[in-house]
Coordinates of C-alpha atoms and ligand atoms in Angstrom, one line a residue:
X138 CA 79.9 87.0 145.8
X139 CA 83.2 86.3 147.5
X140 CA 86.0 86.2 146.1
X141 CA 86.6 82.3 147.9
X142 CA 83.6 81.2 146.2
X143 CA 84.8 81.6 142.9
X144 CA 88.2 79.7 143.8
X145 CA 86.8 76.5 144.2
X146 CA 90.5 74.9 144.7
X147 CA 91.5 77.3 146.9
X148 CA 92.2 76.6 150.8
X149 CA 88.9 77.7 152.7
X150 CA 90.3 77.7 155.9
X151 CA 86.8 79.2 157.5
X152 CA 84.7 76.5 156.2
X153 CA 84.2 73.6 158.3
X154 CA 85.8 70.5 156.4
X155 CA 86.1 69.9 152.7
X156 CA 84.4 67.5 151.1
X157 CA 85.7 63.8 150.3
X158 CA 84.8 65.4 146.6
X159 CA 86.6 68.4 147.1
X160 CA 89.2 66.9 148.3
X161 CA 89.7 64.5 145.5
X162 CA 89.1 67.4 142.8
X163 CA 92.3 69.5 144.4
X164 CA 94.3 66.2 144.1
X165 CA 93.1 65.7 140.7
X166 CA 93.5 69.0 140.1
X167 CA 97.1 69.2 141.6
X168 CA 97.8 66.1 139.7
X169 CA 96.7 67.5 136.0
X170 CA 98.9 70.7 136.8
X171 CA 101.9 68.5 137.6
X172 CA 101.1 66.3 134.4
X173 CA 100.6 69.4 132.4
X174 CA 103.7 70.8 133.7
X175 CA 105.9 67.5 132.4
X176 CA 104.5 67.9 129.1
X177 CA 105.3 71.6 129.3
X178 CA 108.7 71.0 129.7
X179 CA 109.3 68.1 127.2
X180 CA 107.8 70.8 124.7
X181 CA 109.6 73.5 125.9
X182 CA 113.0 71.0 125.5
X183 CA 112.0 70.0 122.3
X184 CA 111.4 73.5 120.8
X185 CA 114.3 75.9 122.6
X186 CA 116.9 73.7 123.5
X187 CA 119.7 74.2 120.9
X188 CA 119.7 70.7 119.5
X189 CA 116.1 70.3 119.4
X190 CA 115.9 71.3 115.5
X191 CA 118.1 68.6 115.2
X192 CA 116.1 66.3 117.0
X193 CA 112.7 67.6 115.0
X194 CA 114.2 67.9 111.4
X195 CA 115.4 64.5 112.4
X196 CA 111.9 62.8 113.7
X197 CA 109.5 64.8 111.6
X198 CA 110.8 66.0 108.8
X199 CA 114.5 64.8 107.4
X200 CA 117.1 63.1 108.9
X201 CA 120.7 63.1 107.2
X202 CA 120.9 66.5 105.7
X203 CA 123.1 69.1 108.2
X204 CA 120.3 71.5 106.8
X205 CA 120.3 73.8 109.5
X206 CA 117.9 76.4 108.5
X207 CA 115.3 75.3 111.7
X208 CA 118.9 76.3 113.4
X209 CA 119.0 79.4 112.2
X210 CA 115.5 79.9 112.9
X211 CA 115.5 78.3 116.9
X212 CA 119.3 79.0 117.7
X213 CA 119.2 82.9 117.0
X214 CA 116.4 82.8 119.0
X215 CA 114.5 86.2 117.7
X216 CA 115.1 85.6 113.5
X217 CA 113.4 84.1 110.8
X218 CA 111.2 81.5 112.7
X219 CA 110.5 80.6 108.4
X220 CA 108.0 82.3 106.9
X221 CA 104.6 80.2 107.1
X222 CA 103.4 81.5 103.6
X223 CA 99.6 80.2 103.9
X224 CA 98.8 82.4 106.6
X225 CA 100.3 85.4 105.1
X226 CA 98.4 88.7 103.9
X227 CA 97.0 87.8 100.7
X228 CA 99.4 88.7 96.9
X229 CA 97.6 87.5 94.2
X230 CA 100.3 87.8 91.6
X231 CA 102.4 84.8 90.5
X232 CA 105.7 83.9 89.9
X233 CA 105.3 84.1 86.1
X234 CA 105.5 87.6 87.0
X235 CA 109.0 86.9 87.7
X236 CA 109.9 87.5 84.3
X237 CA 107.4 90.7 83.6
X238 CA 108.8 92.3 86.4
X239 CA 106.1 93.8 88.4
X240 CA 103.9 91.8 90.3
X241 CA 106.5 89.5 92.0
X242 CA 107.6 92.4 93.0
X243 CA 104.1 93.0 95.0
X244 CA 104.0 89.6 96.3
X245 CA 108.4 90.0 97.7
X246 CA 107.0 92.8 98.8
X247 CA 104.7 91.3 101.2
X248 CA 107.3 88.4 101.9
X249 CA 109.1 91.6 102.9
X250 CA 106.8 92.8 105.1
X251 CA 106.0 90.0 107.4
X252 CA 109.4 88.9 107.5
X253 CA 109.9 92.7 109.2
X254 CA 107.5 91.2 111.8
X255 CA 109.6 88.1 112.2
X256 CA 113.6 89.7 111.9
X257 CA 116.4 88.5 110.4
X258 CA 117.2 85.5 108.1
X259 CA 114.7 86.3 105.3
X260 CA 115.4 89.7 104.9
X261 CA 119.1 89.5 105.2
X262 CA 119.3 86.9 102.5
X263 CA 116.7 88.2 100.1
X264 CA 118.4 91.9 100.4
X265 CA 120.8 91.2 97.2
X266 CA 117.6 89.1 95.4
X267 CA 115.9 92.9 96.0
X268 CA 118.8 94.7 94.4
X269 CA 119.6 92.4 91.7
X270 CA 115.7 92.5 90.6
X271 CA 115.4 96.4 91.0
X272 CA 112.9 96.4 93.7
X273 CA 115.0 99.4 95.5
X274 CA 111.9 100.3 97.5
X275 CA 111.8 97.4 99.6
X276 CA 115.7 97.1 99.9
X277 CA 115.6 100.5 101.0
X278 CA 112.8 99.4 103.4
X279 CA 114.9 96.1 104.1
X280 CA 117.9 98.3 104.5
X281 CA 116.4 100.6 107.2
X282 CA 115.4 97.3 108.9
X283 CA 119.0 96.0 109.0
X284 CA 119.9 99.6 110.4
X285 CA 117.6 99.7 113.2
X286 CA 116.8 96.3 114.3
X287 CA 119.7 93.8 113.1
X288 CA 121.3 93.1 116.5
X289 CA 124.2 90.5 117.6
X290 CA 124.4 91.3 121.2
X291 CA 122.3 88.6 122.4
X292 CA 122.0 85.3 124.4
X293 CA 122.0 83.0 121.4
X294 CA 122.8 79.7 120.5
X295 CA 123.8 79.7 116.4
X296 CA 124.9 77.9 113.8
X297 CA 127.9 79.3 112.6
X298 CA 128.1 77.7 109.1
X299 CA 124.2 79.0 108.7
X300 CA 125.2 82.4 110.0
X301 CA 128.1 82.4 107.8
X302 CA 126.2 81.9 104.8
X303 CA 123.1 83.8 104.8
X304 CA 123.9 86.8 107.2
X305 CA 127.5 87.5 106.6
X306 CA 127.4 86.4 103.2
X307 CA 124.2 88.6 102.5
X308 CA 125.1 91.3 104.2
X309 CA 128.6 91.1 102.0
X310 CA 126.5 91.1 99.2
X311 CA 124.2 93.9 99.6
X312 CA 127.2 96.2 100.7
X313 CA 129.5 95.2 97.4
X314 CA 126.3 95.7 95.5
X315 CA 124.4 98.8 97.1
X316 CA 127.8 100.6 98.4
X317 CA 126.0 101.2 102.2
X318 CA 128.0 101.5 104.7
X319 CA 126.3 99.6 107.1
X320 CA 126.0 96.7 105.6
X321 CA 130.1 96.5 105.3
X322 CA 129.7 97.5 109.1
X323 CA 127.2 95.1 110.2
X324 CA 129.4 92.4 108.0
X325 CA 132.3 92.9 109.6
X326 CA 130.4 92.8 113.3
X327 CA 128.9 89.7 113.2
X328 CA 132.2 88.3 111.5
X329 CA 133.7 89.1 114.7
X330 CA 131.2 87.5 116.7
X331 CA 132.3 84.0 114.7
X332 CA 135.7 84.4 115.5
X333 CA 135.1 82.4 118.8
X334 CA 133.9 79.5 117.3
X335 CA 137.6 78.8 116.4
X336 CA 139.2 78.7 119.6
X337 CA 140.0 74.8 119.2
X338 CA 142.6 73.0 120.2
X339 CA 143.4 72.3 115.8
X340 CA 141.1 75.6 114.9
X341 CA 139.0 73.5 113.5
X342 CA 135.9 75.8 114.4
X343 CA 132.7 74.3 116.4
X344 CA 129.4 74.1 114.8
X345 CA 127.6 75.8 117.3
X346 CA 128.2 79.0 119.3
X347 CA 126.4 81.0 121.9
X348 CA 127.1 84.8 120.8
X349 CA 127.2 86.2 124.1
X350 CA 129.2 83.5 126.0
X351 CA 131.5 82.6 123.2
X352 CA 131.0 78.7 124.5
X353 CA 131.0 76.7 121.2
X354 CA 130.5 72.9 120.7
X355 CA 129.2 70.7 117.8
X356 CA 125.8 68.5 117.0
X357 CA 125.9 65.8 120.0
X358 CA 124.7 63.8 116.9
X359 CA 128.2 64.2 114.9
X360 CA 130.3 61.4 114.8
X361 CA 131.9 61.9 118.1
X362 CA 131.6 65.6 118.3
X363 CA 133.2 65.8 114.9
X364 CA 132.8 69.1 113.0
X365 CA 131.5 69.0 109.7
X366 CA 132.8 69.7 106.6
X367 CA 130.3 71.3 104.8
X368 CA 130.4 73.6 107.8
X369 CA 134.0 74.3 108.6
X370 CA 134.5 73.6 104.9
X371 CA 132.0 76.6 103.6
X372 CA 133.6 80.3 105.9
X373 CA 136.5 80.5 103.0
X374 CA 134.8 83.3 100.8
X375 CA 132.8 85.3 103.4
X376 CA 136.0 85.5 105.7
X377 CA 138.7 86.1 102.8
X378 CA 136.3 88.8 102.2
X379 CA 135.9 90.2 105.8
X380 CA 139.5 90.7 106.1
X381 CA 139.4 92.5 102.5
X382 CA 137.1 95.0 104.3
X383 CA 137.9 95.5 107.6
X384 CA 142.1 95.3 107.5
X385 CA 142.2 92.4 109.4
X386 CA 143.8 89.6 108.4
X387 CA 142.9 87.3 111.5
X388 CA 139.6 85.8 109.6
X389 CA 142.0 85.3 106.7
X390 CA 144.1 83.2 108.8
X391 CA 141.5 81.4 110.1
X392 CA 140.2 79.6 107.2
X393 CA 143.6 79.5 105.5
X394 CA 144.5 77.3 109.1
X395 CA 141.1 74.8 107.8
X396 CA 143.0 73.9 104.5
X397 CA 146.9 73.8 106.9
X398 CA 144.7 71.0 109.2
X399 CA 143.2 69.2 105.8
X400 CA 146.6 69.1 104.0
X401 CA 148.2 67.4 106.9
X402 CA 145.7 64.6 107.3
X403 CA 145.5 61.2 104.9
X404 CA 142.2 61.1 102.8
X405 CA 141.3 57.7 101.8
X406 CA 141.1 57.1 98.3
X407 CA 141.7 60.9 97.9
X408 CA 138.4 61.9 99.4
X409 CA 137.1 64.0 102.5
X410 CA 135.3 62.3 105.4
X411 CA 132.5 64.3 106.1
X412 CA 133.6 64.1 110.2
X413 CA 136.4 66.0 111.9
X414 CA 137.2 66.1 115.4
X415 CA 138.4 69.7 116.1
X416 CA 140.0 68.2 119.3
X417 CA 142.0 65.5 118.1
X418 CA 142.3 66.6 114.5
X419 CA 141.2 63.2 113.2
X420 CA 138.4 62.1 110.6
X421 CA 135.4 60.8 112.7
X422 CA 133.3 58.2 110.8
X423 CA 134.6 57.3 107.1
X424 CA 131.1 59.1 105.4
X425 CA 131.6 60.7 101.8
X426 CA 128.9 62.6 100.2
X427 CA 128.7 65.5 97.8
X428 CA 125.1 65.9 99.0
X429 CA 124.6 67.0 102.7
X430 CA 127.3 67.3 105.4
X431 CA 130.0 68.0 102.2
X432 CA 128.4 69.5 99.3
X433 CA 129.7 72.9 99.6
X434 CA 133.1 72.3 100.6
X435 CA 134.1 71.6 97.4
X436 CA 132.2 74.5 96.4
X437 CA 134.6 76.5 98.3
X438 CA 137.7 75.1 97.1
X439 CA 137.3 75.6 93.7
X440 CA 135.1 79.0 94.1
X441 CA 138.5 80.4 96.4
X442 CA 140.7 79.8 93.4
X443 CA 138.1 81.8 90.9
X444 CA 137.4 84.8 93.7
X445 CA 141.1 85.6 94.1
X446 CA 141.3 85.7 90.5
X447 CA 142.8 82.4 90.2
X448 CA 145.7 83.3 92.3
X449 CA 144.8 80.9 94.9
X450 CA 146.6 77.7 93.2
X451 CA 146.3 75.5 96.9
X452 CA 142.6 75.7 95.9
X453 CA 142.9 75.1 92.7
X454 CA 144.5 71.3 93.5
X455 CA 142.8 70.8 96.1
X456 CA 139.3 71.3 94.3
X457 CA 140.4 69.3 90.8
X458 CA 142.4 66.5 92.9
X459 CA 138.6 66.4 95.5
X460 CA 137.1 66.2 91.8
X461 CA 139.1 63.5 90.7
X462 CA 138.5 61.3 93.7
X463 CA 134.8 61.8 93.5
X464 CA 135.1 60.9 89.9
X465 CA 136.4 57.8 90.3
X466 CA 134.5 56.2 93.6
X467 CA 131.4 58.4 93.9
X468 CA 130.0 58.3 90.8
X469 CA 128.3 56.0 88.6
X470 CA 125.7 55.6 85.6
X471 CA 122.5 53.6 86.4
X472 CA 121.5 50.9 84.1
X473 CA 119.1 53.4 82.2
X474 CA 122.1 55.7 81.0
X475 CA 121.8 58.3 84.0
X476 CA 124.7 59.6 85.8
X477 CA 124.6 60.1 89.2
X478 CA 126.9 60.7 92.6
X479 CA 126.8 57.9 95.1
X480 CA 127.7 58.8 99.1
X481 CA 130.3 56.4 100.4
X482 CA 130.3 55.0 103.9
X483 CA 133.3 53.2 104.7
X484 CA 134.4 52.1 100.9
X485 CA 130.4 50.8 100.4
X486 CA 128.2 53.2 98.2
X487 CA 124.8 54.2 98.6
X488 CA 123.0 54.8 95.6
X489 CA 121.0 57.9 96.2
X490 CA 121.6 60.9 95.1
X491 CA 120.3 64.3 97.0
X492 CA 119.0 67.1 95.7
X493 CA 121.5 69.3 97.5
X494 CA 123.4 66.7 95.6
X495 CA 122.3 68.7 92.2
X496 CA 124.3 71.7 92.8
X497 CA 127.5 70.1 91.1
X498 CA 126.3 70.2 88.0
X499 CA 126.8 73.9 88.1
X500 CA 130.0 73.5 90.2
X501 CA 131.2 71.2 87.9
X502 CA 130.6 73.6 85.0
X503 CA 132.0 76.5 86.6
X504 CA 135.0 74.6 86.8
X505 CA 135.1 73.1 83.2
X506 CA 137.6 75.2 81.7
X507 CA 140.4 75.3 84.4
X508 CA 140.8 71.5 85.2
X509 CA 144.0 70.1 84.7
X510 CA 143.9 67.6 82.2
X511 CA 140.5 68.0 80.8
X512 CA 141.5 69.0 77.0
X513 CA 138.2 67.1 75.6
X514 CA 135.6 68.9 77.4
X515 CA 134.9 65.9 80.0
X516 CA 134.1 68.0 82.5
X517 CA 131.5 70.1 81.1
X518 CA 130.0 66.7 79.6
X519 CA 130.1 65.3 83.2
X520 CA 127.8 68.8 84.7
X521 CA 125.8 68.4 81.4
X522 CA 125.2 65.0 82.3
X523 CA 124.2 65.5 86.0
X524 CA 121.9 68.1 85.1
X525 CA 119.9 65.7 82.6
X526 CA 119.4 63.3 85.9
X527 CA 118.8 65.8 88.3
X528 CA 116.1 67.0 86.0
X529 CA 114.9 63.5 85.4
X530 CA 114.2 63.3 89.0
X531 CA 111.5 66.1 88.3
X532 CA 110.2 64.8 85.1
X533 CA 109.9 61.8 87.1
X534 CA 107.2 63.0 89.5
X535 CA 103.2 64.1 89.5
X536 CA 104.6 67.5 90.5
X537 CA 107.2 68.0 88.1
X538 CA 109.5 68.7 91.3
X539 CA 112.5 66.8 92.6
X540 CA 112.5 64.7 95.5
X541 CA 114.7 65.9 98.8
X542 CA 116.4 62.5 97.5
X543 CA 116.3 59.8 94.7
X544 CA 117.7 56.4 94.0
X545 CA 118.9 54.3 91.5
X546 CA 118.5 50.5 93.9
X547 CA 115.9 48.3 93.6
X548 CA 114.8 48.8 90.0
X549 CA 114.7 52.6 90.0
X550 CA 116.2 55.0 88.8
X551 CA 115.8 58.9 90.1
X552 CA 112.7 57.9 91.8
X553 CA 112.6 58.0 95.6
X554 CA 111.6 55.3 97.1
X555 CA 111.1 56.0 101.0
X556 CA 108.4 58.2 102.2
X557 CA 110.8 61.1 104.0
X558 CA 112.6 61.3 101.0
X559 CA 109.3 62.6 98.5
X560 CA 109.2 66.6 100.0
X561 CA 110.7 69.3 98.2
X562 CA 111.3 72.2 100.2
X563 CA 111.8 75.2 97.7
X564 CA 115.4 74.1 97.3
X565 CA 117.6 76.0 94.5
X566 CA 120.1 73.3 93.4
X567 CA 118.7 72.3 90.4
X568 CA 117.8 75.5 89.1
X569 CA 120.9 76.9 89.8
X570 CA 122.7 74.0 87.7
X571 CA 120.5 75.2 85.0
X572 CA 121.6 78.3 85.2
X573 CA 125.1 77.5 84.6
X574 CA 124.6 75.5 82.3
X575 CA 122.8 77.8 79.8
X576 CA 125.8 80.4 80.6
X577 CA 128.2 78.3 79.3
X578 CA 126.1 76.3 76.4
X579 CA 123.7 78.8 76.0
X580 CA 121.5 75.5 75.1
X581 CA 117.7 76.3 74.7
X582 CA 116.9 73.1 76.8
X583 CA 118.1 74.9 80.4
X584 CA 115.6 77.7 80.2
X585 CA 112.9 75.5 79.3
X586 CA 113.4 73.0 81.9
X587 CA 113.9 76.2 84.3
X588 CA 110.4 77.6 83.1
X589 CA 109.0 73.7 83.8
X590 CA 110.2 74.7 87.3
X591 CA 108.6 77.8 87.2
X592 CA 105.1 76.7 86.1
X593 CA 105.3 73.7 88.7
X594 CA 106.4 76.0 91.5
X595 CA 102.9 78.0 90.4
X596 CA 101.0 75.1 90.2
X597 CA 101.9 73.0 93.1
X598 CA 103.8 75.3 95.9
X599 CA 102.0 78.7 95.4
X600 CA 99.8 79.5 98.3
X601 CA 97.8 82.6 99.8
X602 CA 100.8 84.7 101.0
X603 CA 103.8 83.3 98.9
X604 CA 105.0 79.9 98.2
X605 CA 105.2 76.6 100.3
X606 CA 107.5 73.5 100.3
X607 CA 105.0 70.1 99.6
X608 CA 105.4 67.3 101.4
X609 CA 105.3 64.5 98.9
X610 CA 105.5 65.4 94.9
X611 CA 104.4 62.2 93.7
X612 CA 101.1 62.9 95.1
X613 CA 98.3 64.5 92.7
X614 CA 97.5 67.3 94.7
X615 CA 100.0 69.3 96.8
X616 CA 100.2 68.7 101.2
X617 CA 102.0 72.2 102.1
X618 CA 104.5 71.6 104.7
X619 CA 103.4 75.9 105.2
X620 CA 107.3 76.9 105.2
X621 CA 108.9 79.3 102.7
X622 CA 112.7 78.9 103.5
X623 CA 114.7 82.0 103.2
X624 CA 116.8 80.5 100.7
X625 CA 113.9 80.5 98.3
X626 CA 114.2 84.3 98.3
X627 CA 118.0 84.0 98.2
X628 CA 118.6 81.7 96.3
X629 CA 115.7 79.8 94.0
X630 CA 114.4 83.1 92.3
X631 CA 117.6 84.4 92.0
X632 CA 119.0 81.8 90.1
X633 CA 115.6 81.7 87.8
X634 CA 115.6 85.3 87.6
X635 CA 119.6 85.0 86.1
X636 CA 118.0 82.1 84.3
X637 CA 116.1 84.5 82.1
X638 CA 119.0 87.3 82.4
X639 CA 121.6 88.3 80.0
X640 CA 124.9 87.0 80.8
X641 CA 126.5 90.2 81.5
X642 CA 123.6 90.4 84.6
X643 CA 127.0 89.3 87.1
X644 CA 129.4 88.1 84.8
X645 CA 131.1 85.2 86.3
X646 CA 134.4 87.0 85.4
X647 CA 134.0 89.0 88.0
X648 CA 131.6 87.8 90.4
X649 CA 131.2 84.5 92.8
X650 CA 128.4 83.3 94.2
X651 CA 128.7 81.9 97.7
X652 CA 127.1 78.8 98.6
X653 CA 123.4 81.1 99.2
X654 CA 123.6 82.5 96.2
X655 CA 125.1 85.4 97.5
X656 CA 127.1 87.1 94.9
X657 CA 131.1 88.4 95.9
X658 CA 133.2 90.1 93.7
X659 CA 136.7 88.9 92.6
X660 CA 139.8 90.4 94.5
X661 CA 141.7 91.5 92.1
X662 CA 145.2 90.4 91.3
X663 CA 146.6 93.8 92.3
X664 CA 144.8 93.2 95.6
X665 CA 146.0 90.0 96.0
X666 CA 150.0 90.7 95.5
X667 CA 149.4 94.1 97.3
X668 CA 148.6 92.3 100.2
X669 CA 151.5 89.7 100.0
Ligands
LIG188 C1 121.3 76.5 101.2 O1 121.2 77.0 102.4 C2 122.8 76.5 100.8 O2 122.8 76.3 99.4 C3 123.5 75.4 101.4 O3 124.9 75.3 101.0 C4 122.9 74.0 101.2 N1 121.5 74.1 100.9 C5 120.6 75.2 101.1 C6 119.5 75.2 100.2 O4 119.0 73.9 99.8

């Protein structure tokens, strides 16, 4: 049969005419492939251009949060892509197992080994979660990984605040914990890749960077090409570290420039606006929030006093004078007794409380005993009281797990009320404010609210090949969104696994957590003064 025949839109110059039929097929035909083509590349935009995990988190999923992690997963171009857990190789153990030790460890293990298929984020952040839980097999299988496939050199568009916290900040971890060299090599590498991202006009660093290029800019979406705070606000640790390790002290002055820029600049009513222009140096929109876009900013300010052994006394002030001001205009107690944080927009609150929102219970705590003027023990009744709401937003749902955000309008309280606000996507914040709180109470109630995490997270997210976010946890039965974040590795176990720990499992004394959950040790005083 020739070839011809079997082409049936192919010019047949030997035959005598085409058919009116023909004809109109090969226009048809021509038609559907430009068609086809136009949808191709709307696809394509939508899935590979650097903003388009903005756009999709934004359409589909969640729209406020600066949750990067799709980032992560589309700028780096090769990592992550997030584990899709339903269609992974079966591990029939549980996370009760958690707590008898061995058959997590089977099912991390096979987290482990399809994340090897996938590279980079999950392994990099779950490398320290390996160590702390004894599972050296697969961190020395993780570890070879890192050595032989953890590259930087490429085309890439990233986010640096999301690069910051889960590769350099794990990679930090797993060297100050393992002692192997390449992970203080690979650390220091990638830290130098960042360094870029700060050539601004105020140093203010972009949100975005293309590795190769160097070219950085931020989320067209930011309040005038603001940066963000919980982004430029969240590099202090990793970098104070990476010039511990490699000699140099040019990260150090980097982030030590972010605080020069913030000290200069007027905060109304004492707080942070979540939007900075790194050109002009000026606030963009007056937005507040403790939640998404500023949450772990004040983390860091606080955290950069304990990490240099409380030598740092700028952060000190800076974190118990932010703490003041959110004190005063952020948060409230709803009608019902329960106390919450507000966002501000322009001097009018919100009241809605995220659960990224949650983490300052812990923060809170971990700060308790240094504050200023807090002689009575407000502050650690403040966390304690921030932890009862946070877990009331669980208690308050089918699934026993807290909404992505909840409300206290409209004649509820810790409920949410919109549809894109009822998924829960593995996130730690809650847990991990239980697990400072029963450090410093030691109050029976935190473990047993952390175990009605645990049992819910069996019931409702566990699936065939590890464990899924749900789309709505007021429902009965459980829609999986088929995404297991990396930071459920990094951060969610870890923090139920220290949970159940004794508290000399990375005493606070002399280690701090970074925003991941990625532990750094304190630089010693001697260090420190050394240094100066
Ligand atoms: C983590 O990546 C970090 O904790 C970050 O600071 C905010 N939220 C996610 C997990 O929810």
């Amino acid at each position: 049969m020739p070839v011809a025949s079997l082409l049936p839109f192919t010019a047949t110059p030997n035959r005598k005419s085409a058919s009116p039929t023909s004809f109109r097929l090969t226009e048809k035909f021509i038609l559907l492939l430009v068609f086809s083509g136009f949808i191709t590349l709307c696809f394509g935009a939508i899935f590979f251009l650097p903003d388009s995990s903005k756009l999709l988190s934004g359409v589909f999923f969640r729209s406020s949060s600066v949750e990067a992690e799709t980032s992560v997963h589309l700028n780096l171009g090769f990592p992550l892509r997030v584990l899709t857990p339903k269609v992974c190789i079966c591990c029939s153990h549980g996370l009760f197992a958690l707590f008898t030790g061995f058959s997590l460890r089977q099912g991390i293990r096979v987290h482990i080994s399809k994340a090897l298929s996938l590279k980079g984020a999950t392994i990099v952040d779950a490398l320290d979660t390996l160590y702390i839980m004894e599972m050296y097999d697969e961190f020395e299988a993780a570890t070879e990984w890192v050595e032989s496939n953890l590259d930087f050199n490429m085309n890439a568009e990233i986010s640096v605040f999301e690069v910051n916290i889960r590769f350099v900040g794990g990679l930090l971890s797993a060297y100050y914990l393992s002692g192997k060299e390449v992970f203080r090599r690979k650390a220091v590498e990638l830290g130098e890749k960042l360094l870029p991202a700060f050539k601004t006009p105020t140093g203010i660093p972009w949100a975005l960077l293309n590795l190769k290029s160097g070219i950085g800019r931020n989320w067209p979406w930011a309040s005038g090409g603001s940066s963000i705070l919980a982004e430029y606000g969240t590099l202090h640790l990793e970098f104070m570290h990476l010039s511990e390790l490699s000699g140099r002290p040019d990260f150090a002055e980097k982030v030590m420039n972010i605080r020069k820029v913030l000290n200069r600049l007027d905060k109304p009513q004492g707080l942070y606006p979540n939007y900075l222009n790194p050109n002009s140096g000026q606030w963009g929109q007056h937005h507040v929030s403790v939640g998404g876009l500023g949450d772990s900013f004040y983390e860091y300010l606080l955290k950069a006093w304990l990490m240099s052994d409380k030598t740092d006394e700028e952060g000190k002030k800076l974190y118990y004078d932010a703490l003041q001001a959110i004190e005063k205009n952020l948060i409230r107690k709803s009608s019902g007794g329960l106390t919450y944080i507000a966002e501000w927009k322009g001097g009018l609150l919100e009241h809605k409380m995220g659960h990224l929102t949650c983490f300052a219970g812990g923060m809170i705590a971990l700060g308790a005993d240094g504050g200023p003027d807090d002689k009575t023990g407000h502050q650690m009744e403040l966390a304690a009281e921030i932890a009862r709401t946070c877990h009331e937003s669980y208690a308050r749902t089918s699934m026993k797990l807290g909404p992505e955000a909840f409300r206290f309008d409209g004649g509820v309280e810790a409920i949410a009320t919109r549809q894109n606000e009822k998924y829960f996507i593995l996130r730690p914040e809650v847990i991990e404010t239980y697990m400072y709180m029963w450090r410093f109470t030691h109050d029976p109630k935190y473990r047993q609210w952390g175990w009605e995490a645990v049992q819910a997270l069996e019931k409702y997210c566990r699936v065939e090949g590890g464990y899924s976010g749900v789309r709505d946890v007021y429902a009965n039965t459980p829609n999986h969104d088929d995404v297991q974040q990396s930071f459920y590795l990094a951060e969610t176990l870890k923090y139920l696994y220290l949970l159940f720990s004794d508290d000399d499992h990375l005493p606070f004394e002399h280690w701090v957590f970074n925003t991941e959950a990625h532990p750094l040790p304190v630089i010693k005083k001697q260090n420190v003064e050394i240094r100066h």
